[in-house]
PDB file of C-alpha atoms in Angstrom:
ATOM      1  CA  UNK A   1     -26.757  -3.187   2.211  1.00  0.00           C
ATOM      2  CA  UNK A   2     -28.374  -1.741  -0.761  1.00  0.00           C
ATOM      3  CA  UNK A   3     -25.071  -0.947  -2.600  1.00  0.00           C
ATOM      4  CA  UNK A   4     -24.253  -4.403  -1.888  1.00  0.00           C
ATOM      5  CA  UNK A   5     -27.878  -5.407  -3.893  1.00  0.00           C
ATOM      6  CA  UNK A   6     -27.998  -2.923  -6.401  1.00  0.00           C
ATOM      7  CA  UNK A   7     -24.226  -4.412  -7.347  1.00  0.00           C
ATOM      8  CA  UNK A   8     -21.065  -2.203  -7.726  1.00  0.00           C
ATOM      9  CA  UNK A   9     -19.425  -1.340 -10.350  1.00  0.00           C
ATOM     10  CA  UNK A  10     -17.706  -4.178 -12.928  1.00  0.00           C
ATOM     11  CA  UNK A  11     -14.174  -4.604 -12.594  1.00  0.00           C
ATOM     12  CA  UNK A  12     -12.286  -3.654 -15.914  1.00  0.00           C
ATOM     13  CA  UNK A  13     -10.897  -7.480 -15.743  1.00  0.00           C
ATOM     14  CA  UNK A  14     -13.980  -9.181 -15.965  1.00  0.00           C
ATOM     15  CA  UNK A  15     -15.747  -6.535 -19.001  1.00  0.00           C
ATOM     16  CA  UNK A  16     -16.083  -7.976 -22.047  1.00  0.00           C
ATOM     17  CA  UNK A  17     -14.284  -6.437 -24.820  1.00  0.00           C
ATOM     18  CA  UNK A  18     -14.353  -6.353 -29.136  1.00  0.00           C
ATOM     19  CA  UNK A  19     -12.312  -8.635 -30.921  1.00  0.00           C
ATOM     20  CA  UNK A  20     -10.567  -6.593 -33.945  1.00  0.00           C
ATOM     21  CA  UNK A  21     -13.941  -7.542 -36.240  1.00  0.00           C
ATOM     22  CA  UNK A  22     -15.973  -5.573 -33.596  1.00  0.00           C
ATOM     23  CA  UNK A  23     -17.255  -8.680 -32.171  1.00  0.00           C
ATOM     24  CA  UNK A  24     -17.927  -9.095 -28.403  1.00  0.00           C
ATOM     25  CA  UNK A  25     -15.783 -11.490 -26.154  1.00  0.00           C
ATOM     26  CA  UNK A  26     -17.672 -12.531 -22.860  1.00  0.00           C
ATOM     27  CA  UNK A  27     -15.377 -15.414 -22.277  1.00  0.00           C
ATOM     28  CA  UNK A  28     -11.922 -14.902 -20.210  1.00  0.00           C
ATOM     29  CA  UNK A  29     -10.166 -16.934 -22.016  1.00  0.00           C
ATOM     30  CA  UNK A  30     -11.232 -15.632 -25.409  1.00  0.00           C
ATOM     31  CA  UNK A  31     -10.560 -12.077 -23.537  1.00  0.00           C
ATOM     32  CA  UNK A  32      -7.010 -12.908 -22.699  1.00  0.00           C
ATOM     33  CA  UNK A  33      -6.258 -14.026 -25.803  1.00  0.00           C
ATOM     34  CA  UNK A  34      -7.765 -11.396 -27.593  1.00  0.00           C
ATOM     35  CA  UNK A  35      -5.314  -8.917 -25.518  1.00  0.00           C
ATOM     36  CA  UNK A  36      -1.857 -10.869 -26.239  1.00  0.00           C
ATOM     37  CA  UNK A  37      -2.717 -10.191 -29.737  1.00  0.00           C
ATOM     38  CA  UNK A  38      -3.260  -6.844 -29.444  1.00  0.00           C
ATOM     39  CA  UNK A  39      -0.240  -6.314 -27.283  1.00  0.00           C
ATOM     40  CA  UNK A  40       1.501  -8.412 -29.752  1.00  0.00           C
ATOM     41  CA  UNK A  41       0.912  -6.238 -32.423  1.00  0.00           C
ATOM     42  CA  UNK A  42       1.364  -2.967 -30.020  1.00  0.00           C
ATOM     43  CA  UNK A  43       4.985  -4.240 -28.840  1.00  0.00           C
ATOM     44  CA  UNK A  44       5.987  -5.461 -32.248  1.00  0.00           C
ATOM     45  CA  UNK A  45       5.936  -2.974 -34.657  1.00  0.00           C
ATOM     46  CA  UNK A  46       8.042  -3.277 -37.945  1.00  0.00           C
ATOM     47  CA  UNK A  47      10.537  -0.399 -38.697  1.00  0.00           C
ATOM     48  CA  UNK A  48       9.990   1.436 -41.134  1.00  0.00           C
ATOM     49  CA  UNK A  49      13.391   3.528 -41.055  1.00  0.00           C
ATOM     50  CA  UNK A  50      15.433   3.861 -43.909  1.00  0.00           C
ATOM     51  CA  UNK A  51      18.987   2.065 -43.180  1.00  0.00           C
ATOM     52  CA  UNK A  52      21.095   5.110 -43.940  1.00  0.00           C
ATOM     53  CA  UNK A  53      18.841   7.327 -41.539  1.00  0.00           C
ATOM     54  CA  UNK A  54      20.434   5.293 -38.677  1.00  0.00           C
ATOM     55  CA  UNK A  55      23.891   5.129 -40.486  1.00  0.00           C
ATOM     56  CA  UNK A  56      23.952   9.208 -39.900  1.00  0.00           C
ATOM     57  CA  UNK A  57      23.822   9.323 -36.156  1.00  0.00           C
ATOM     58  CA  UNK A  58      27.539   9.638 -35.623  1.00  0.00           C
ATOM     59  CA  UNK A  59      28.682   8.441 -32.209  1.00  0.00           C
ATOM     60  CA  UNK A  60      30.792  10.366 -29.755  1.00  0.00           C
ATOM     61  CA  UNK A  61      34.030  10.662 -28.975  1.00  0.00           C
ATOM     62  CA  UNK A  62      34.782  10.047 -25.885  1.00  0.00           C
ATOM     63  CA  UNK A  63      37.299  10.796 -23.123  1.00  0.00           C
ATOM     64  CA  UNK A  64      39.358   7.663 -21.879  1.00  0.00           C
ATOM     65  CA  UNK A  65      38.485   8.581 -18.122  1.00  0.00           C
ATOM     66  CA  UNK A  66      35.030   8.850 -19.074  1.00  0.00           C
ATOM     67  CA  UNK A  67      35.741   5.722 -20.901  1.00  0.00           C
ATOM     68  CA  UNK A  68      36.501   4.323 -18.122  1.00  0.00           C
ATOM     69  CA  UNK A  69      34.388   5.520 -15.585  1.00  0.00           C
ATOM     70  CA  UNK A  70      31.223   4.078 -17.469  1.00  0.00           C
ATOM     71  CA  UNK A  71      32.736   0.503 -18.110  1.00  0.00           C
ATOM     72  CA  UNK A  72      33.843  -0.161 -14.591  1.00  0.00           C
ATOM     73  CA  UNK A  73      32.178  -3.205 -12.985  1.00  0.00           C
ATOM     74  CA  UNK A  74      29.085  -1.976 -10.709  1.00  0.00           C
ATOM     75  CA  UNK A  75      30.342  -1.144  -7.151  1.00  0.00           C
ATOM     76  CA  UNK A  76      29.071  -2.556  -3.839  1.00  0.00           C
ATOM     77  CA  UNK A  77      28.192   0.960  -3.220  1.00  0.00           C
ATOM     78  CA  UNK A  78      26.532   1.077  -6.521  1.00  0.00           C
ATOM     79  CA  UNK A  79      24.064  -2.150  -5.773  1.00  0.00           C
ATOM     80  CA  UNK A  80      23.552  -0.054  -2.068  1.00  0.00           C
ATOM     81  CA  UNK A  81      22.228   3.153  -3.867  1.00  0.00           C
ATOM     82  CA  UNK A  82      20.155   1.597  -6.525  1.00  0.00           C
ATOM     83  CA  UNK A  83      18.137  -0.566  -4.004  1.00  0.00           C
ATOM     84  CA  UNK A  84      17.575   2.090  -1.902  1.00  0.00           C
ATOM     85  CA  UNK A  85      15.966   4.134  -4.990  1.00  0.00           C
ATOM     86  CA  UNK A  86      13.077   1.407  -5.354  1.00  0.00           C
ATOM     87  CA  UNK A  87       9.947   2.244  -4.486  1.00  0.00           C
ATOM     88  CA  UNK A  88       8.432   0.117  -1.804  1.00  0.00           C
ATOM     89  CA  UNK A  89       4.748  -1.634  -2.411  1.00  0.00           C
ATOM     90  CA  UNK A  90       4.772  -1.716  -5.938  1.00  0.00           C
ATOM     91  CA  UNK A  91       4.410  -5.101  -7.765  1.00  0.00           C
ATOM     92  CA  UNK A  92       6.899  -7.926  -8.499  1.00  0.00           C
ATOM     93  CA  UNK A  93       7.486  -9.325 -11.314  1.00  0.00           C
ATOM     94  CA  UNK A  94       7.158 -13.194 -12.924  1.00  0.00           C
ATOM     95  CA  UNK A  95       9.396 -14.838  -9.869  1.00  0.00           C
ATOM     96  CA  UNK A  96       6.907 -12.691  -7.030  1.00  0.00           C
ATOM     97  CA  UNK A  97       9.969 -10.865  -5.366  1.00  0.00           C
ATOM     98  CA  UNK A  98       9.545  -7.478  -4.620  1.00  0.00           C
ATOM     99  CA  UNK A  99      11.575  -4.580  -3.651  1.00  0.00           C
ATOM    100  CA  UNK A 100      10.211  -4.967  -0.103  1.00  0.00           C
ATOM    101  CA  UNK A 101      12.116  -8.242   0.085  1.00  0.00           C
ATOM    102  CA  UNK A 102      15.066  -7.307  -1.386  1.00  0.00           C
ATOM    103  CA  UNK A 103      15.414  -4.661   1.114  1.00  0.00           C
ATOM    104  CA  UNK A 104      14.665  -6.754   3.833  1.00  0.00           C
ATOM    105  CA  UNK A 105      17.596  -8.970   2.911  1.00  0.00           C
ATOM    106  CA  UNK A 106      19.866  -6.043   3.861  1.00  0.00           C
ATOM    107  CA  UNK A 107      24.203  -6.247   3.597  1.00  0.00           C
ATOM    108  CA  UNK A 108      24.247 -10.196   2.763  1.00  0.00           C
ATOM    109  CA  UNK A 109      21.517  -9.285  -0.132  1.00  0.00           C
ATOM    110  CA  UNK A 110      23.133  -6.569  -1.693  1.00  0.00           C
ATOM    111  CA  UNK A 111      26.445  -8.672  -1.567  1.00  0.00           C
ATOM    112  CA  UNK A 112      24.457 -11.160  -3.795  1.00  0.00           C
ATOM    113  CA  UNK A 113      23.311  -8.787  -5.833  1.00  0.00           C
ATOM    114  CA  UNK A 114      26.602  -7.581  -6.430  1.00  0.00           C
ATOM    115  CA  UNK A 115      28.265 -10.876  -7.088  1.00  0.00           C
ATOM    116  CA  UNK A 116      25.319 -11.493  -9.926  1.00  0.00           C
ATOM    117  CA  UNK A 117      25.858  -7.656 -11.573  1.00  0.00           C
ATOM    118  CA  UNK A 118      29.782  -7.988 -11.599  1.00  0.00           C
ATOM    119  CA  UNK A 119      28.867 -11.082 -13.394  1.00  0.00           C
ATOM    120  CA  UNK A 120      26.851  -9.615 -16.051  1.00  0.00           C
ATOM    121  CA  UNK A 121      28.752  -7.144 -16.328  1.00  0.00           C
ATOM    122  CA  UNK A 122      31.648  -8.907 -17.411  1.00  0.00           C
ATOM    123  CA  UNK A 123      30.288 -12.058 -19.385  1.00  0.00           C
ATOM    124  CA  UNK A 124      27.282 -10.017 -20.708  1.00  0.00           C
ATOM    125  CA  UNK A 125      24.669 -12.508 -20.532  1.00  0.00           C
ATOM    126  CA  UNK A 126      21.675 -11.493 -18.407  1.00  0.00           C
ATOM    127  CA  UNK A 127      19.246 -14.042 -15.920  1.00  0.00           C
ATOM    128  CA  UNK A 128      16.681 -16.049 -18.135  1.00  0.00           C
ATOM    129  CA  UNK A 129      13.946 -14.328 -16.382  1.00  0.00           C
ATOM    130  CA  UNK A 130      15.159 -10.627 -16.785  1.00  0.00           C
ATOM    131  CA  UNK A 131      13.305 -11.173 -20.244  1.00  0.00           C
ATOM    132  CA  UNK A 132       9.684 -11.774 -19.483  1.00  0.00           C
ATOM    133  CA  UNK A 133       7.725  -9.190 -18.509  1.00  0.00           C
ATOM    134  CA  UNK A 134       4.021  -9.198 -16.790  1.00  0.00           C
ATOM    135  CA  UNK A 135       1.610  -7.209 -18.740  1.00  0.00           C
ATOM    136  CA  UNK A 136      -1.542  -5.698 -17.184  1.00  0.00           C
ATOM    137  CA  UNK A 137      -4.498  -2.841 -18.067  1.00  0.00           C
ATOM    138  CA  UNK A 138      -5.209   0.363 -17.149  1.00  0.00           C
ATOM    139  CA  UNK A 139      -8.057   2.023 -18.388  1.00  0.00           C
ATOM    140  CA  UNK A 140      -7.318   5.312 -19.447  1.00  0.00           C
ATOM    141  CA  UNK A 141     -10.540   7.149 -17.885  1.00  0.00           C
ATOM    142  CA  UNK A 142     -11.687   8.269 -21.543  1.00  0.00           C
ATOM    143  CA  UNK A 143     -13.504   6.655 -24.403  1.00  0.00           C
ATOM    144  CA  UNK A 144     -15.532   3.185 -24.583  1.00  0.00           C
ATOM    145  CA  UNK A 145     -14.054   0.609 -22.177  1.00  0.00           C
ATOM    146  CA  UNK A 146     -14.720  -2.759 -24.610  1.00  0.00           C
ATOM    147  CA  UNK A 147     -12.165  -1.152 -26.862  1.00  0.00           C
ATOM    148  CA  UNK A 148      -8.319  -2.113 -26.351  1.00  0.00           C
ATOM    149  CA  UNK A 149      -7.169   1.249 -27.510  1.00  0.00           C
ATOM    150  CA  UNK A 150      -8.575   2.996 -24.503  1.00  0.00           C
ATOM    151  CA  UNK A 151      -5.924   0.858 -22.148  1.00  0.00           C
ATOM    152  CA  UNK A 152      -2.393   1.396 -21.584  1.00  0.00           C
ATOM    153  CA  UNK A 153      -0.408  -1.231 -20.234  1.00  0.00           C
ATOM    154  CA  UNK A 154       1.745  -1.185 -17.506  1.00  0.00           C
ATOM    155  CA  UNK A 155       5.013  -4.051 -17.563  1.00  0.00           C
ATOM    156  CA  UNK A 156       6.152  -5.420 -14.167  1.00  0.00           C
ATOM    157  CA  UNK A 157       9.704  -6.539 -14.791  1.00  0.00           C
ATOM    158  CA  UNK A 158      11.978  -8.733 -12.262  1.00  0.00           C
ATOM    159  CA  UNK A 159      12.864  -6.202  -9.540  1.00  0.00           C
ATOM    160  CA  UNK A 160      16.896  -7.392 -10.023  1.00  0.00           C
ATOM    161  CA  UNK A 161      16.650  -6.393 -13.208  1.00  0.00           C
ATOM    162  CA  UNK A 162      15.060  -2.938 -11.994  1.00  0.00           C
ATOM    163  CA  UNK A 163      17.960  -2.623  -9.628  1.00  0.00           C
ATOM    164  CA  UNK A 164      20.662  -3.480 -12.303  1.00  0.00           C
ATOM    165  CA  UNK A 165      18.945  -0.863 -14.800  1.00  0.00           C
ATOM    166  CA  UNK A 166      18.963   2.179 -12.504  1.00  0.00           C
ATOM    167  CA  UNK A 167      22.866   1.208 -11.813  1.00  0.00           C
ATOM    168  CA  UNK A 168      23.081   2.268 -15.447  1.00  0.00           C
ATOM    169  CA  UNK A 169      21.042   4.922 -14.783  1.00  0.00           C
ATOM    170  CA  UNK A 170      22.912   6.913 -12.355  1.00  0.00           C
ATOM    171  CA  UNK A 171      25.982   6.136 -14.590  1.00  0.00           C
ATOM    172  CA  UNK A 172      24.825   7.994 -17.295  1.00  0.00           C
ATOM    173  CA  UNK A 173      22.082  10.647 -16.466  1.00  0.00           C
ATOM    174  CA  UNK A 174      24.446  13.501 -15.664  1.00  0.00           C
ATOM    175  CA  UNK A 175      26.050  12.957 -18.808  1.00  0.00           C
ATOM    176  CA  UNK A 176      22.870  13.009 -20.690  1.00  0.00           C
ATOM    177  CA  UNK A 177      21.007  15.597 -18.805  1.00  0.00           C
ATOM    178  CA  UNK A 178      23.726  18.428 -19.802  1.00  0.00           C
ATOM    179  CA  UNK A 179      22.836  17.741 -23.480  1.00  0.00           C
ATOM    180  CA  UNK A 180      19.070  17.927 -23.279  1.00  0.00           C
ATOM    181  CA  UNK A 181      17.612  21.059 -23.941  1.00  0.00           C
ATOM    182  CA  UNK A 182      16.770  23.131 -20.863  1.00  0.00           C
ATOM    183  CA  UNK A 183      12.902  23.830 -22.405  1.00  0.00           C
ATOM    184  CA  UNK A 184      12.535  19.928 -21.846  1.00  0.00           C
ATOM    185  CA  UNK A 185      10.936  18.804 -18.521  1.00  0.00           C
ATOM    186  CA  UNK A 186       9.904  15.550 -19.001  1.00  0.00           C
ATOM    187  CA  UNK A 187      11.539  12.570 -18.462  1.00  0.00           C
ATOM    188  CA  UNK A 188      14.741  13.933 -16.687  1.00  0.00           C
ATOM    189  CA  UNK A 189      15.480  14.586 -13.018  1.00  0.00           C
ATOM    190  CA  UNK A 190      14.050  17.545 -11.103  1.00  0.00           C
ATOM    191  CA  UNK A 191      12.703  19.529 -13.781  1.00  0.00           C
ATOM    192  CA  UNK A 192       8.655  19.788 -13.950  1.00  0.00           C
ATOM    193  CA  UNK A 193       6.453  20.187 -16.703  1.00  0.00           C
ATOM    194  CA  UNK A 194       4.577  22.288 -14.226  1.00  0.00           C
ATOM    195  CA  UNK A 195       6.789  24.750 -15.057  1.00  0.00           C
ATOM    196  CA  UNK A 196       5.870  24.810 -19.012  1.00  0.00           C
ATOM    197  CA  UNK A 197       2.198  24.676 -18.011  1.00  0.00           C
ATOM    198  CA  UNK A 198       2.960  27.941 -16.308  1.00  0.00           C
ATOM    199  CA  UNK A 199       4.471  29.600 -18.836  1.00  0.00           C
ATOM    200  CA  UNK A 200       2.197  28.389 -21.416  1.00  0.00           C
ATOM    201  CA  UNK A 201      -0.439  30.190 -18.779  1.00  0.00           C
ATOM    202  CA  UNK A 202       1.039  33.880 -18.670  1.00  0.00           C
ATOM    203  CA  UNK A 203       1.842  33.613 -22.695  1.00  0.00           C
ATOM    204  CA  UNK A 204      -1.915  32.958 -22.871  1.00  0.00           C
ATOM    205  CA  UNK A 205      -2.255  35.945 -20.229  1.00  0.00           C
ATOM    206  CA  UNK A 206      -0.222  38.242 -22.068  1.00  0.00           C
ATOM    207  CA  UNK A 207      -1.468  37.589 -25.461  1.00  0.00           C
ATOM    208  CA  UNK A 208      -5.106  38.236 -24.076  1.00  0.00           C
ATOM    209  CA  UNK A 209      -3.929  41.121 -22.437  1.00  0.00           C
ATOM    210  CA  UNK A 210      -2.531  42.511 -25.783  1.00  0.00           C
ATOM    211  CA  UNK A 211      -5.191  41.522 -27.496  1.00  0.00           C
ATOM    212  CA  UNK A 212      -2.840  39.485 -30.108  1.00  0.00           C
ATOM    213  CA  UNK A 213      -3.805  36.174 -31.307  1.00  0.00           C
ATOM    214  CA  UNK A 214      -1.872  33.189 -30.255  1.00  0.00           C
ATOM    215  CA  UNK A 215      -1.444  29.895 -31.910  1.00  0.00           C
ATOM    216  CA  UNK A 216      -0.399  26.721 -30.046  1.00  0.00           C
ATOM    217  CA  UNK A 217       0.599  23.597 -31.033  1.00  0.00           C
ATOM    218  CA  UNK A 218       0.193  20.102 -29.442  1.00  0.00           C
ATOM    219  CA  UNK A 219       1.531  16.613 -30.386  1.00  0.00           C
ATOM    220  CA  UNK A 220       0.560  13.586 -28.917  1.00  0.00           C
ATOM    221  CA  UNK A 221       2.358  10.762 -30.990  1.00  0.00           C
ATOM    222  CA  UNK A 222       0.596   7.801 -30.572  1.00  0.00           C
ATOM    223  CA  UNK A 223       2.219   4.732 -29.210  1.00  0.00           C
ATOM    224  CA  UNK A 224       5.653   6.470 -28.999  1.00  0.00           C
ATOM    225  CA  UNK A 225       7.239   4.191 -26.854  1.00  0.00           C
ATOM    226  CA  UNK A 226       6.309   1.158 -28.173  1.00  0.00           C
ATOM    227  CA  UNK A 227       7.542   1.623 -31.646  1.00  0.00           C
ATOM    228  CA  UNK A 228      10.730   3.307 -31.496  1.00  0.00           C
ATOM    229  CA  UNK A 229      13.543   2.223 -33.526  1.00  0.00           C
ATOM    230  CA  UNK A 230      15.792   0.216 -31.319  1.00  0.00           C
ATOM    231  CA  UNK A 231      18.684   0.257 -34.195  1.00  0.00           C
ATOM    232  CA  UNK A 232      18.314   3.998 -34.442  1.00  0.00           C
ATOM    233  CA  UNK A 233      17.744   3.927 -30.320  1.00  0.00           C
ATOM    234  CA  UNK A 234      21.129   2.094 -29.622  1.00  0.00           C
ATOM    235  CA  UNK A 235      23.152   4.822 -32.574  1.00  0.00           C
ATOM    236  CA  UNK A 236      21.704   8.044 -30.477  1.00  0.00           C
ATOM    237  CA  UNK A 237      23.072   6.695 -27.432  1.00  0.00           C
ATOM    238  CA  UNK A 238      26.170   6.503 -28.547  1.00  0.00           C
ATOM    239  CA  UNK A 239      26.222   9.995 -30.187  1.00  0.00           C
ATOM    240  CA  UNK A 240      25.327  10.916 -26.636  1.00  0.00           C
ATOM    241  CA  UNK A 241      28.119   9.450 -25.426  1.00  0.00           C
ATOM    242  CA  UNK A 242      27.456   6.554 -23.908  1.00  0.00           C
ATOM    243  CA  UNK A 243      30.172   3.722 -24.456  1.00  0.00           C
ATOM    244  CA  UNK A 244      30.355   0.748 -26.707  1.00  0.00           C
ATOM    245  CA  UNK A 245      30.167  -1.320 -23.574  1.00  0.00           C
ATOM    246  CA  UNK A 246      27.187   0.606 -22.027  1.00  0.00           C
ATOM    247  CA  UNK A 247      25.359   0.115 -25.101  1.00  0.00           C
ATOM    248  CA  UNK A 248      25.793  -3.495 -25.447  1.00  0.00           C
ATOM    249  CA  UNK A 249      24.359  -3.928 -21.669  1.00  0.00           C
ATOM    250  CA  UNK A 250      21.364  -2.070 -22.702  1.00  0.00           C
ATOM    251  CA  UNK A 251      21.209  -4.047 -25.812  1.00  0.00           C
ATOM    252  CA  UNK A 252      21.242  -7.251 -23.493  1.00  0.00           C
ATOM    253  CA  UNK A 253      18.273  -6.288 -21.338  1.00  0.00           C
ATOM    254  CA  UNK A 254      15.736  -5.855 -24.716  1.00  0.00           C
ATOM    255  CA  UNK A 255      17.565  -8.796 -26.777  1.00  0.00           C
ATOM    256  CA  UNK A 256      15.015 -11.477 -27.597  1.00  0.00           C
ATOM    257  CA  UNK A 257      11.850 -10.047 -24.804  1.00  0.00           C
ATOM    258  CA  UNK A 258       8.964 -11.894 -24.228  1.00  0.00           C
ATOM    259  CA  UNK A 259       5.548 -11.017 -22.542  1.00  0.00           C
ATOM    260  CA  UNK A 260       2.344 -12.301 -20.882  1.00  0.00           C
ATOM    261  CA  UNK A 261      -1.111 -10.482 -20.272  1.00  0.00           C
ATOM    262  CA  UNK A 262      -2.249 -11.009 -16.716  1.00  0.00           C
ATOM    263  CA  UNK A 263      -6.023 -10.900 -15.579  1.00  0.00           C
ATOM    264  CA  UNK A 264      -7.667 -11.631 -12.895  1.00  0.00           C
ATOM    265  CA  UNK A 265      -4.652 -13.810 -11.797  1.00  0.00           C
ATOM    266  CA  UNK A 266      -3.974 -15.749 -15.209  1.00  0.00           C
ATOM    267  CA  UNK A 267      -1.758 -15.642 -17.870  1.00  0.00           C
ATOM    268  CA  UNK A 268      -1.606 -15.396 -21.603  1.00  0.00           C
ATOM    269  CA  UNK A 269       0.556 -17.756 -23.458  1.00  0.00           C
ATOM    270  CA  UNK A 270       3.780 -16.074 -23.600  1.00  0.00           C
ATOM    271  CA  UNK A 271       4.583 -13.810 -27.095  1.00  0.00           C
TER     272      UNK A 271
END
């Protein structure tokens, strides 16, 4: 009862926020609109990369069995594995079907799904609604929460679209993940960056116990993701190996992508 009185906390969707003049925005639809611009300007960034910087990245050559191994028209058994991979109770995208339903549907669903990859696959056109995604907050635990910068956004995507990715996926990771670097832990299957933290401990050990000094360095490149080069992206995956044909797939699912903020329920115009 008196928690209920005294009031709990504010949700983060209904805090007002600064416009970019530093100005306070109490009303939600001032609020959304304030955060499709920023996002806008986050998820559009202008490359800077010299043209002959991309030119450089030499693609692979690669064998015809491989060749053909990676342009083959998804399997049946291909649609079966990917499904099973999604993670149940997470959110759906802009047409509100999740995984959970998907997997409900069981054979005669994946024989859809099928039909609509092999499809894809071979005209290379994708589903109108593969391209919008559903953007929403998360407040990063640290720094004032009016400010936009202290959010990172999360995109739900349409869960077919999810499905058809990882296909791709578990084409190509073992091919990639024999060319990373074995110091790298992130973003690659089974290694942990627990690991590095550990041996970044008994360095720090050692060095004390030597008494030598030890110098560390840390990069944290801000907004990585959203500004990378997709000219320069598409080159390195070839010079990784991936086919022409893989490429142009991947090229299909972030050709022409659109987005709208989502809080408390309503949307942003789309950007």
């Amino acid at each position: 009862m008196i928690r209920r009185l005294r009031g709990g906390k504010a949700k983060i969707e209904d805090l007002p926020i600064f416009d970019k003049d530093g100005e306070i925005l109490a009303n939600s639809k001032e609020r959304l609109d304030r955060w499709k611009d920023y996002f806008n300007g986050l998820l559009n960034v202008p490359s800077n990369l010299h043209p002959l910087t991309i030119q450089q990245i030499i693609p692979a050559t690669i064998d015809p069995n491989e060749q053909r191994r990676q342009d083959k028209a998804p399997s049946l058994k291909e649609v079966q594995c990917a499904i099973k991979q999604m993670k149940n109770g997470k959110a759906s995208g802009n047409n509100g079907i999740s995984a959970d339903i998907i997997k409900a549907g069981g054979l005669p669903m994946v024989k859809w799904l099928h039909e609509i990859f092999v499809g894809i696959w071979g005209n290379e056109t994708i589903v109108e609604d593969w391209a919008t995604a559903i953007l929403i907050r998360l407040y990063k635990n640290k720094g004032d929460k009016k400010i936009s910068d202290n959010y990172r956004r999360i995109s739900l995507l349409v869960v077919t679209s999810k499905i058809f990715s990882r296909i791709i996926l578990n084409r190509v990771q073992a091919l990639l993940d024999k060319q990373l670097l074995e110091e790298q832990a992130g973003f690659r299957c089974n290694p942990s960056i627990v690991d590095q933290i550990f041996i970044l401990k008994m360095i720090m050990e050692k060095s004390r116990n030597v008494n030598k000094p030890l110098f560390m360095l840390f990069i944290d490149i801000m907004k990585a993701y959203d500004s990378v080069d997709r000219a320069l992206l598409w080159n390195i995956c070839r010079h990784y190996g991936l086919t022409g044909k893989i490429v142009r797939i991947l090229k299909l699912l972030y050709h022409d992508t659109k987005a709208q903020v989502r809080i408390n329920g309503e949307l942003s115009d789309i950007f």
